[in-house]
């Protein structure tokens, strides 16, 4: 049988072509060209294979998205059928397609009851742009057009467009684009470890959670409550390092939003669709957001799709008083994406994946992580459902960090890759967020690979004199 063009070339040829032509996201291209790109060619379940035939356990679900794992026939079938029937039509100009409307209806049944409307986009970044438009439009229609300011958090990740990167709190991103755009401001993150020598010192987790939430109130008062439109946050910060907030944090944030009447936006791009053990992170943490961003897990990443759940408070004003909302994307409600999303949600429900994460695999992962606490370079472990972080540290008893220039997270990530495991490094925090279909036996395999990578990292750090000898 003749090979497809994608199967014809050896790794080196892909690497050369790639270095010559493809600009990658968040990548130092000179460093990549010197090393040669890794080519991933296929996936099945929780595993992917590279062009050298090496099997890798994908403990990051691609980029926090392949929740049902690779190779699910129901999704493949849904895409194929919809492509044959109608590969594209739009939702502009008073039209729709059955998959777009059916998925909107389905989402209304899977979200808290005050969500009955959806605005689709092509990605999480676009959905967060939509949120800014919606929040400001809402306040215009409410007769308070001066309410423009959106408060977000340091180290938040809300996407990469100019507006979404502004919402995000990544200093390195802001430095490269003249960001943030006006009227977006940031407060600190509820990250007890990062504040261990500062405000969190001597406080219980719960007490620190209240302190961190009150940074929102302080910022509202500083900006002027009459100018604040919304607060946006990820229930658990993902790309910022899987920062699981203290239990006191979100209820206090909700109280503050209610007190000043500001909209609460829950960015559920990572935490949606079962990642935390409930359908939505806001259900795990007890908030009642007005807008909710989703993407990634809606299609398990098989095709791009994002959107915003619009709560009744905003939807009612927009629909009854708003006239035309001057906003939309070519791919808002793309029929193939929506057909795959619909099939994906059916699969998650049929397989009971959300309950499984909450009652079985999530607690099992947490228990396995506990066993890492005795490791000489592990300072803390944190998890929520199937997202987890392992904080590396030079000397856990004193909390002394590794020197930044040693890039210990990247050292650990290299050992993971070499060992057949994808794990993400955020500074000195190692992250896992495996597909929700992962079994207990596969969690055992994953954790054995994690421990092995930690041991190799420790050995390398000791040999280099970065960590104290045994
Ligand atoms: N919100 C959140 C909470 C995200 O995690 C986005 C919005 C943007 O979605 P799009 O579809 O526009 O990428 C994200 C995306 C990482 C990493 O390295 C995380 C994301 C994207 C790329 C890399 O952890 N999250």
Short mmCIF file of C-alpha atoms and ligand atoms in Angstrom, two decimals:
data_model
loop_
_atom_site.label_atom_id
_atom_site.label_comp_id
_atom_site.label_asym_id
_atom_site.label_seq_id
_atom_site.Cartn_x
_atom_site.Cartn_y
_atom_site.Cartn_z
CA UNK A 1 0.00 0.00 0.00
CA UNK A 2 1.30 3.44 -0.89
CA UNK A 3 2.18 5.60 2.09
CA UNK A 4 0.35 8.86 2.76
CA UNK A 5 2.68 11.90 2.49
CA UNK A 6 2.51 12.33 6.27
CA UNK A 7 3.98 8.83 6.71
CA UNK A 8 6.72 9.06 4.10
CA UNK A 9 9.48 11.02 5.74
CA UNK A 10 12.04 10.05 8.36
CA UNK A 11 12.33 12.14 11.52
CA UNK A 12 15.34 14.14 10.29
CA UNK A 13 13.49 15.36 7.21
CA UNK A 14 10.54 16.52 9.32
CA UNK A 15 12.96 18.31 11.63
CA UNK A 16 14.65 20.11 8.75
CA UNK A 17 11.37 21.11 7.13
CA UNK A 18 10.04 22.22 10.49
CA UNK A 19 13.08 24.35 11.33
CA UNK A 20 12.82 25.94 7.87
CA UNK A 21 9.12 26.76 7.90
CA UNK A 22 7.09 26.36 11.09
CA UNK A 23 6.94 29.03 13.76
CA UNK A 24 5.82 27.35 16.99
CA UNK A 25 3.84 28.82 19.90
CA UNK A 26 5.90 29.90 22.96
CA UNK A 27 9.17 28.61 21.49
CA UNK A 28 12.80 29.76 21.22
CA UNK A 29 13.33 28.81 17.58
CA UNK A 30 17.12 28.84 17.56
CA UNK A 31 17.24 26.49 20.51
CA UNK A 32 14.65 24.24 18.91
CA UNK A 33 16.44 24.10 15.56
CA UNK A 34 19.68 23.13 17.30
CA UNK A 35 17.96 20.26 19.09
CA UNK A 36 15.42 19.12 16.46
CA UNK A 37 11.67 19.11 16.98
CA UNK A 38 9.91 16.05 18.39
CA UNK A 39 7.40 14.66 15.89
CA UNK A 40 4.28 13.04 17.35
CA UNK A 41 2.62 10.75 14.83
CA UNK A 42 -0.19 8.86 16.52
CA UNK A 43 -2.19 8.38 19.69
CA UNK A 44 -4.28 5.72 21.41
CA UNK A 45 -5.93 5.97 24.83
CA UNK A 46 -3.54 7.78 27.18
CA UNK A 47 -0.48 7.21 24.97
CA UNK A 48 1.10 8.97 21.99
CA UNK A 49 3.93 7.73 19.77
CA UNK A 50 6.73 9.76 18.21
CA UNK A 51 8.21 9.35 14.73
CA UNK A 52 10.91 7.07 16.17
CA UNK A 53 8.22 4.67 17.39
CA UNK A 54 8.71 5.62 21.06
CA UNK A 55 5.59 5.30 23.23
CA UNK A 56 4.94 8.21 25.61
CA UNK A 57 2.36 8.36 28.41
CA UNK A 58 0.62 11.69 27.83
CA UNK A 59 0.07 12.90 31.38
CA UNK A 60 -0.90 16.36 30.05
CA UNK A 61 -3.82 15.25 27.81
CA UNK A 62 -2.17 17.09 24.90
CA UNK A 63 -2.50 20.59 26.34
CA UNK A 64 -5.06 19.86 29.08
CA UNK A 65 -7.65 18.93 26.46
CA UNK A 66 -7.77 15.29 25.30
CA UNK A 67 -10.11 14.36 28.15
CA UNK A 68 -11.56 11.20 26.57
CA UNK A 69 -8.13 10.05 25.36
CA UNK A 70 -6.97 9.40 21.81
CA UNK A 71 -8.73 7.28 19.18
CA UNK A 72 -12.38 7.50 20.32
CA UNK A 73 -14.48 6.17 17.43
CA UNK A 74 -17.63 8.06 18.47
CA UNK A 75 -15.88 11.39 17.88
CA UNK A 76 -14.25 10.29 14.63
CA UNK A 77 -17.61 9.07 13.38
CA UNK A 78 -19.38 12.30 14.38
CA UNK A 79 -16.81 14.41 12.50
CA UNK A 80 -16.91 12.22 9.40
CA UNK A 81 -20.69 12.17 9.23
CA UNK A 82 -21.01 15.93 9.68
CA UNK A 83 -18.27 16.66 7.11
CA UNK A 84 -20.19 14.61 4.55
CA UNK A 85 -23.56 16.17 5.37
CA UNK A 86 -22.53 19.80 5.80
CA UNK A 87 -18.89 20.67 6.52
CA UNK A 88 -19.59 24.35 7.09
CA UNK A 89 -22.36 26.80 7.44
CA UNK A 90 -22.49 29.83 9.71
CA UNK A 91 -24.71 31.04 12.53
CA UNK A 92 -24.84 34.65 11.30
CA UNK A 93 -27.75 36.23 9.38
CA UNK A 94 -30.57 34.42 11.15
CA UNK A 95 -29.39 30.90 10.36
CA UNK A 96 -28.10 27.93 12.32
CA UNK A 97 -27.09 24.30 11.77
CA UNK A 98 -28.47 21.37 13.78
CA UNK A 99 -25.17 20.60 15.57
CA UNK A 100 -24.74 24.20 16.80
CA UNK A 101 -28.23 24.43 18.25
CA UNK A 102 -28.17 20.89 19.62
CA UNK A 103 -24.88 21.50 21.41
CA UNK A 104 -26.12 24.79 22.86
CA UNK A 105 -29.20 22.96 24.18
CA UNK A 106 -27.06 20.16 25.61
CA UNK A 107 -24.72 22.60 27.35
CA UNK A 108 -27.70 24.27 28.98
CA UNK A 109 -28.55 20.94 30.63
CA UNK A 110 -24.98 20.30 31.82
CA UNK A 111 -24.35 23.68 33.41
CA UNK A 112 -25.84 25.24 36.57
CA UNK A 113 -29.52 26.15 35.94
CA UNK A 114 -28.98 29.89 35.49
CA UNK A 115 -27.01 29.16 32.30
CA UNK A 116 -29.34 28.81 29.33
CA UNK A 117 -27.38 30.53 26.54
CA UNK A 118 -24.10 29.94 24.74
CA UNK A 119 -21.94 32.11 22.48
CA UNK A 120 -19.54 29.92 20.48
CA UNK A 121 -16.01 30.79 19.39
CA UNK A 122 -13.08 28.88 17.95
CA UNK A 123 -10.87 28.88 21.05
CA UNK A 124 -10.54 29.85 24.69
CA UNK A 125 -8.72 33.08 23.80
CA UNK A 126 -11.55 34.16 21.53
CA UNK A 127 -14.11 33.23 24.16
CA UNK A 128 -12.34 35.49 26.66
CA UNK A 129 -12.36 38.31 24.11
CA UNK A 130 -16.09 37.69 23.86
CA UNK A 131 -16.34 37.93 27.65
CA UNK A 132 -14.80 41.40 27.69
CA UNK A 133 -17.22 42.50 24.96
CA UNK A 134 -20.17 40.96 26.82
CA UNK A 135 -19.26 42.39 30.22
CA UNK A 136 -18.79 45.92 28.88
CA UNK A 137 -21.90 45.68 26.71
CA UNK A 138 -23.91 44.54 29.72
CA UNK A 139 -22.88 47.59 31.76
CA UNK A 140 -23.56 49.92 28.80
CA UNK A 141 -27.08 48.53 28.59
CA UNK A 142 -27.47 48.86 32.34
CA UNK A 143 -26.74 52.58 32.04
CA UNK A 144 -23.32 52.33 33.73
CA UNK A 145 -20.96 52.69 30.75
CA UNK A 146 -18.09 53.76 33.03
CA UNK A 147 -17.89 50.18 34.34
CA UNK A 148 -15.08 48.99 32.07
CA UNK A 149 -12.38 47.67 34.37
CA UNK A 150 -11.81 43.94 34.55
CA UNK A 151 -9.82 42.57 37.46
CA UNK A 152 -7.74 39.45 36.95
CA UNK A 153 -4.78 37.80 38.69
CA UNK A 154 -1.03 37.60 38.44
CA UNK A 155 0.09 34.46 36.61
CA UNK A 156 -3.40 33.80 35.30
CA UNK A 157 -3.57 32.37 31.79
CA UNK A 158 -6.59 33.39 29.73
CA UNK A 159 -5.17 33.04 26.21
CA UNK A 160 -2.92 34.69 23.69
CA UNK A 161 -4.89 37.28 21.73
CA UNK A 162 -4.20 40.90 22.69
CA UNK A 163 -7.25 41.00 24.96
CA UNK A 164 -6.89 37.50 26.43
CA UNK A 165 -3.16 37.99 27.08
CA UNK A 166 -4.06 41.27 28.81
CA UNK A 167 -6.51 39.43 31.04
CA UNK A 168 -3.77 36.92 31.74
CA UNK A 169 -1.18 37.87 34.30
CA UNK A 170 1.95 36.56 32.63
CA UNK A 171 4.60 39.30 32.86
CA UNK A 172 6.67 37.86 30.01
CA UNK A 173 3.66 38.00 27.69
CA UNK A 174 2.81 41.58 28.67
CA UNK A 175 6.41 42.62 28.04
CA UNK A 176 6.22 41.53 24.39
CA UNK A 177 3.05 43.23 23.25
CA UNK A 178 2.65 46.57 25.00
CA UNK A 179 0.11 44.87 27.25
CA UNK A 180 -2.17 44.90 29.11
CA UNK A 181 -4.68 46.90 27.09
CA UNK A 182 -6.35 49.71 29.12
CA UNK A 183 -8.73 48.96 31.99
CA UNK A 184 -7.42 45.54 32.89
CA UNK A 185 -5.73 45.26 36.29
CA UNK A 186 -4.34 42.36 38.34
CA UNK A 187 -4.25 41.15 41.93
CA UNK A 188 -2.10 38.43 43.54
CA UNK A 189 -2.84 34.72 43.22
CA UNK A 190 -3.96 32.49 46.11
CA UNK A 191 -0.66 30.64 46.09
CA UNK A 192 0.35 29.93 49.67
CA UNK A 193 3.70 28.38 48.72
CA UNK A 194 4.76 31.45 46.69
CA UNK A 195 3.82 33.72 49.61
CA UNK A 196 5.40 31.45 52.25
CA UNK A 197 7.97 34.04 53.30
CA UNK A 198 5.48 36.91 52.99
CA UNK A 199 1.80 37.31 53.84
CA UNK A 200 1.18 33.56 54.18
CA UNK A 201 3.84 33.16 56.85
CA UNK A 202 2.34 31.78 60.03
CA UNK A 203 -1.20 31.64 58.58
CA UNK A 204 -3.34 28.54 58.18
CA UNK A 205 -4.34 27.74 54.59
CA UNK A 206 -7.87 28.94 55.24
CA UNK A 207 -6.75 32.20 56.80
CA UNK A 208 -4.45 32.85 53.84
CA UNK A 209 -7.38 32.12 51.46
CA UNK A 210 -9.33 34.99 53.03
CA UNK A 211 -6.36 37.33 52.84
CA UNK A 212 -5.87 36.53 49.12
CA UNK A 213 -9.59 36.97 48.34
CA UNK A 214 -9.61 40.36 50.06
CA UNK A 215 -6.99 41.60 47.61
CA UNK A 216 -9.97 41.75 45.25
CA UNK A 217 -11.88 44.04 47.60
CA UNK A 218 -8.83 46.25 48.05
CA UNK A 219 -8.42 46.55 44.28
CA UNK A 220 -12.12 47.32 43.78
CA UNK A 221 -11.88 50.13 46.33
CA UNK A 222 -8.66 51.43 44.77
CA UNK A 223 -10.15 51.50 41.24
CA UNK A 224 -13.55 52.71 42.44
CA UNK A 225 -16.44 50.23 42.62
CA UNK A 226 -18.43 52.25 40.09
CA UNK A 227 -15.74 51.58 37.45
CA UNK A 228 -15.40 47.81 37.88
CA UNK A 229 -17.20 45.58 35.36
CA UNK A 230 -16.01 42.09 36.26
CA UNK A 231 -13.55 39.79 37.97
CA UNK A 232 -12.15 36.83 36.01
CA UNK A 233 -10.39 33.77 37.42
CA UNK A 234 -9.66 30.12 36.73
CA UNK A 235 -11.14 28.01 39.57
CA UNK A 236 -7.74 26.30 39.74
CA UNK A 237 -4.99 28.20 37.92
CA UNK A 238 -3.71 25.80 35.27
CA UNK A 239 -0.84 27.16 33.20
CA UNK A 240 0.11 29.23 36.27
CA UNK A 241 1.11 25.99 38.00
CA UNK A 242 -2.04 24.13 39.19
CA UNK A 243 -2.60 26.49 42.10
CA UNK A 244 -5.41 24.90 44.12
CA UNK A 245 -6.87 27.71 46.23
CA UNK A 246 -7.73 27.29 49.92
CA UNK A 247 -11.39 26.30 50.50
CA UNK A 248 -12.13 29.77 51.90
CA UNK A 249 -10.99 31.63 48.79
CA UNK A 250 -13.80 31.31 46.22
CA UNK A 251 -16.75 31.80 48.61
CA UNK A 252 -15.11 35.04 49.76
CA UNK A 253 -14.52 36.13 46.13
CA UNK A 254 -18.22 35.45 45.44
CA UNK A 255 -19.23 37.50 48.47
CA UNK A 256 -17.10 40.43 47.32
CA UNK A 257 -18.44 40.28 43.74
CA UNK A 258 -22.00 40.24 45.10
CA UNK A 259 -21.31 43.10 47.48
CA UNK A 260 -20.13 45.43 44.70
CA UNK A 261 -22.46 44.00 42.03
CA UNK A 262 -19.59 43.08 39.70
CA UNK A 263 -19.80 40.21 37.23
CA UNK A 264 -17.92 37.01 38.05
CA UNK A 265 -16.30 35.25 35.09
CA UNK A 266 -15.15 31.68 35.67
CA UNK A 267 -12.57 30.65 33.08
CA UNK A 268 -13.27 26.93 32.84
CA UNK A 269 -11.12 26.20 29.78
CA UNK A 270 -9.14 23.66 31.80
CA UNK A 271 -11.47 22.97 34.73
CA UNK A 272 -14.60 22.35 32.64
CA UNK A 273 -16.00 18.97 31.60
CA UNK A 274 -15.00 16.93 34.63
CA UNK A 275 -11.35 17.81 35.23
CA UNK A 276 -12.01 18.71 38.90
CA UNK A 277 -14.47 15.87 39.52
CA UNK A 278 -17.60 17.86 38.72
CA UNK A 279 -18.75 19.12 35.35
CA UNK A 280 -17.50 22.61 36.24
CA UNK A 281 -14.87 23.97 38.56
CA UNK A 282 -17.36 26.52 39.88
CA UNK A 283 -19.38 23.58 41.24
CA UNK A 284 -16.31 22.17 42.98
CA UNK A 285 -15.49 25.55 44.58
CA UNK A 286 -19.00 26.87 45.22
CA UNK A 287 -19.33 29.97 43.04
CA UNK A 288 -22.18 31.20 40.85
CA UNK A 289 -20.45 32.85 37.85
CA UNK A 290 -22.27 35.15 35.43
CA UNK A 291 -20.09 34.11 32.48
CA UNK A 292 -18.15 30.90 32.02
CA UNK A 293 -15.41 30.35 29.43
CA UNK A 294 -14.93 26.90 27.90
CA UNK A 295 -12.78 25.34 25.13
CA UNK A 296 -10.34 22.38 25.09
CA UNK A 297 -12.38 19.60 26.80
CA UNK A 298 -15.61 20.49 24.97
CA UNK A 299 -14.33 18.44 22.00
CA UNK A 300 -11.53 16.69 23.91
CA UNK A 301 -9.30 18.70 21.57
CA UNK A 302 -10.24 16.62 18.51
CA UNK A 303 -11.24 19.82 16.67
CA UNK A 304 -11.04 23.45 17.82
CA UNK A 305 -14.06 24.88 19.64
CA UNK A 306 -14.60 27.36 22.45
CA UNK A 307 -17.33 29.51 23.86
CA UNK A 308 -18.96 31.37 26.70
CA UNK A 309 -21.87 30.23 28.83
CA UNK A 310 -23.93 33.36 29.40
CA UNK A 311 -25.88 33.43 32.66
CA UNK A 312 -29.43 34.79 32.80
CA UNK A 313 -28.40 38.05 34.46
CA UNK A 314 -26.42 39.04 31.34
CA UNK A 315 -28.41 37.11 28.72
CA UNK A 316 -31.70 38.74 29.69
CA UNK A 317 -30.31 42.27 29.33
CA UNK A 318 -28.48 41.45 26.11
CA UNK A 319 -31.52 39.83 24.50
CA UNK A 320 -34.32 42.06 25.79
CA UNK A 321 -32.61 45.43 25.60
CA UNK A 322 -29.52 44.97 23.47
CA UNK A 323 -30.63 44.98 19.85
CA UNK A 324 -27.76 43.68 17.72
CA UNK A 325 -24.60 42.52 19.53
CA UNK A 326 -21.84 43.59 17.13
CA UNK A 327 -19.59 40.56 17.61
CA UNK A 328 -19.01 37.13 16.09
CA UNK A 329 -16.56 34.76 14.45
CA UNK A 330 -16.71 32.89 11.13
CA UNK A 331 -16.47 29.68 13.13
CA UNK A 332 -18.98 30.56 15.89
CA UNK A 333 -21.01 27.34 16.01
CA UNK A 334 -18.96 25.47 13.40
CA UNK A 335 -21.07 22.40 12.58
CA UNK A 336 -18.23 19.86 12.55
CA UNK A 337 -16.80 21.18 15.82
CA UNK A 338 -20.25 21.20 17.42
CA UNK A 339 -21.05 17.69 16.19
CA UNK A 340 -17.81 16.43 17.73
CA UNK A 341 -18.54 18.40 20.93
CA UNK A 342 -21.98 16.82 21.14
CA UNK A 343 -20.58 13.29 20.68
CA UNK A 344 -17.84 14.02 23.21
CA UNK A 345 -20.33 15.11 25.89
CA UNK A 346 -22.39 11.98 25.23
CA UNK A 347 -19.30 9.85 25.69
CA UNK A 348 -18.28 11.58 28.94
CA UNK A 349 -21.81 11.09 30.29
CA UNK A 350 -22.15 7.46 29.11
CA UNK A 351 -18.82 6.46 30.60
CA UNK A 352 -19.56 8.28 33.85
CA UNK A 353 -16.15 9.97 33.63
CA UNK A 354 -17.02 12.93 35.86
CA UNK A 355 -18.15 10.71 38.77
CA UNK A 356 -15.16 8.47 38.18
CA UNK A 357 -12.75 11.41 38.56
CA UNK A 358 -14.53 12.60 41.71
CA UNK A 359 -14.94 9.26 43.42
CA UNK A 360 -12.21 7.02 42.09
CA UNK A 361 -9.29 8.19 39.97
CA UNK A 362 -9.02 11.70 41.49
CA UNK A 363 -8.73 10.45 45.10
CA UNK A 364 -6.47 7.63 43.91
CA UNK A 365 -4.10 10.12 42.24
CA UNK A 366 -4.12 12.27 45.39
CA UNK A 367 -3.19 9.26 47.50
CA UNK A 368 -0.34 8.31 45.15
CA UNK A 369 0.95 11.90 45.17
CA UNK A 370 1.13 11.85 48.98
CA UNK A 371 3.77 9.16 48.67
CA UNK A 372 6.06 11.69 46.95
CA UNK A 373 6.18 13.96 49.99
CA UNK A 374 9.19 12.13 51.39
CA UNK A 375 11.24 12.75 48.24
CA UNK A 376 14.33 14.92 48.98
CA UNK A 377 13.42 17.62 46.41
CA UNK A 378 9.62 17.65 46.83
CA UNK A 379 8.31 20.53 48.95
CA UNK A 380 4.57 20.06 48.45
CA UNK A 381 2.01 18.22 46.34
CA UNK A 382 -1.43 19.52 45.43
CA UNK A 383 -4.25 18.10 43.38
CA UNK A 384 -7.85 18.65 42.48
CA UNK A 385 -9.58 15.86 40.54
CA UNK A 386 -7.19 14.94 37.76
CA UNK A 387 -4.94 17.98 37.83
CA UNK A 388 -1.93 17.98 40.10
CA UNK A 389 1.31 19.79 40.93
CA UNK A 390 4.55 18.70 42.55
CA UNK A 391 6.59 21.63 43.88
CA UNK A 392 10.33 21.05 43.59
CA UNK A 393 12.65 22.69 46.08
CA UNK A 394 16.37 22.53 46.97
CA UNK A 395 15.80 21.98 50.67
CA UNK A 396 12.18 21.22 51.64
CA UNK A 397 12.60 21.60 55.43
CA UNK A 398 13.57 25.28 55.03
CA UNK A 399 11.69 25.93 51.79
CA UNK A 400 14.92 27.01 50.08
CA UNK A 401 14.30 27.11 46.32
CA UNK A 402 16.65 25.96 43.57
CA UNK A 403 18.56 28.78 41.88
CA UNK A 404 16.49 30.04 38.96
CA UNK A 405 19.37 29.67 36.49
CA UNK A 406 19.48 25.91 37.13
CA UNK A 407 16.02 25.57 35.56
CA UNK A 408 15.26 22.51 37.67
CA UNK A 409 11.75 22.13 36.21
CA UNK A 410 13.18 21.86 32.70
CA UNK A 411 15.77 19.33 33.91
CA UNK A 412 12.95 17.24 35.36
CA UNK A 413 10.88 17.61 32.19
CA UNK A 414 13.82 16.35 30.10
CA UNK A 415 14.08 13.25 32.31
CA UNK A 416 10.33 12.70 31.92
CA UNK A 417 10.51 12.83 28.12
CA UNK A 418 13.55 10.55 28.02
CA UNK A 419 11.62 8.15 30.20
CA UNK A 420 8.41 8.05 28.12
CA UNK A 421 6.29 10.55 30.09
CA UNK A 422 4.89 13.96 29.19
CA UNK A 423 4.78 16.19 32.25
CA UNK A 424 4.64 19.99 32.13
CA UNK A 425 7.06 22.25 34.02
CA UNK A 426 5.86 25.63 35.31
CA UNK A 427 8.99 27.08 36.85
CA UNK A 428 9.86 24.61 39.61
CA UNK A 429 6.40 23.06 39.67
CA UNK A 430 5.79 19.81 37.80
CA UNK A 431 2.27 19.36 36.48
CA UNK A 432 0.10 16.43 35.44
CA UNK A 433 -3.44 16.49 34.02
CA UNK A 434 -3.95 13.09 32.39
CA UNK A 435 -6.93 12.10 30.22
CA UNK A 436 -10.03 11.46 32.34
CA UNK A 437 -10.14 7.90 30.99
CA UNK A 438 -6.89 7.00 32.75
CA UNK A 439 -7.22 3.82 34.84
CA UNK A 440 -5.80 3.11 38.29
CA UNK A 441 -3.20 0.80 36.72
CA UNK A 442 -2.15 3.57 34.32
CA UNK A 443 -1.96 6.03 37.24
CA UNK A 444 0.43 3.54 38.90
CA UNK A 445 2.55 3.50 35.72
CA UNK A 446 2.45 7.29 35.51
CA UNK A 447 3.51 7.74 39.14
CA UNK A 448 6.35 5.24 38.74
CA UNK A 449 7.62 7.31 35.80
CA UNK A 450 7.20 10.51 37.83
CA UNK A 451 9.22 9.11 40.73
CA UNK A 452 11.90 7.89 38.38
CA UNK A 453 12.15 11.35 36.78
CA UNK A 454 12.40 12.94 40.25
CA UNK A 455 15.16 10.51 41.22
CA UNK A 456 17.12 11.29 38.06
CA UNK A 457 16.61 15.02 38.62
CA UNK A 458 17.87 14.67 42.19
CA UNK A 459 20.92 12.71 41.00
CA UNK A 460 21.72 15.34 38.39
CA UNK A 461 21.22 18.18 40.90
CA UNK A 462 23.51 16.49 43.43
CA UNK A 463 26.18 15.77 40.83
CA UNK A 464 26.12 19.44 39.81
CA UNK A 465 26.22 20.61 43.42
CA UNK A 466 22.78 22.27 43.18
CA UNK A 467 21.24 20.09 45.88
CA UNK A 468 22.69 18.99 49.22
CA UNK A 469 24.41 15.57 49.17
CA UNK A 470 22.54 12.60 50.62
N1 LIG B 1 -8.16 30.07 29.47
C1 LIG B 1 -7.47 29.13 30.13
C2 LIG B 1 -7.76 28.90 31.57
C3 LIG B 1 -6.51 28.36 29.45
O1 LIG B 1 -5.82 27.42 30.12
C4 LIG B 1 -7.04 29.61 27.44
C5 LIG B 1 -7.97 30.31 28.17
C6 LIG B 1 -6.86 29.92 26.00
O2 LIG B 1 -7.40 28.94 25.20
P1 LIG B 1 -6.90 28.76 23.68
O3 LIG B 1 -7.85 27.73 23.14
O4 LIG B 1 -7.06 30.05 23.00
O5 LIG B 1 -5.46 28.33 23.74
C7 LIG B 1 -6.30 28.59 28.08
C8 LIG B 1 -5.29 27.81 27.30
C9 LIG B 1 0.17 25.50 29.02
C10 LIG B 1 -0.87 26.01 28.08
O6 LIG B 1 1.32 25.44 28.60
C11 LIG B 1 -2.15 26.28 28.51
C12 LIG B 1 -3.08 26.79 27.61
C13 LIG B 1 -2.74 26.99 26.28
C14 LIG B 1 -1.46 26.71 25.86
C15 LIG B 1 -0.50 26.23 26.74
O7 LIG B 1 -0.15 25.16 30.15
N2 LIG B 1 -4.34 27.10 28.06
#
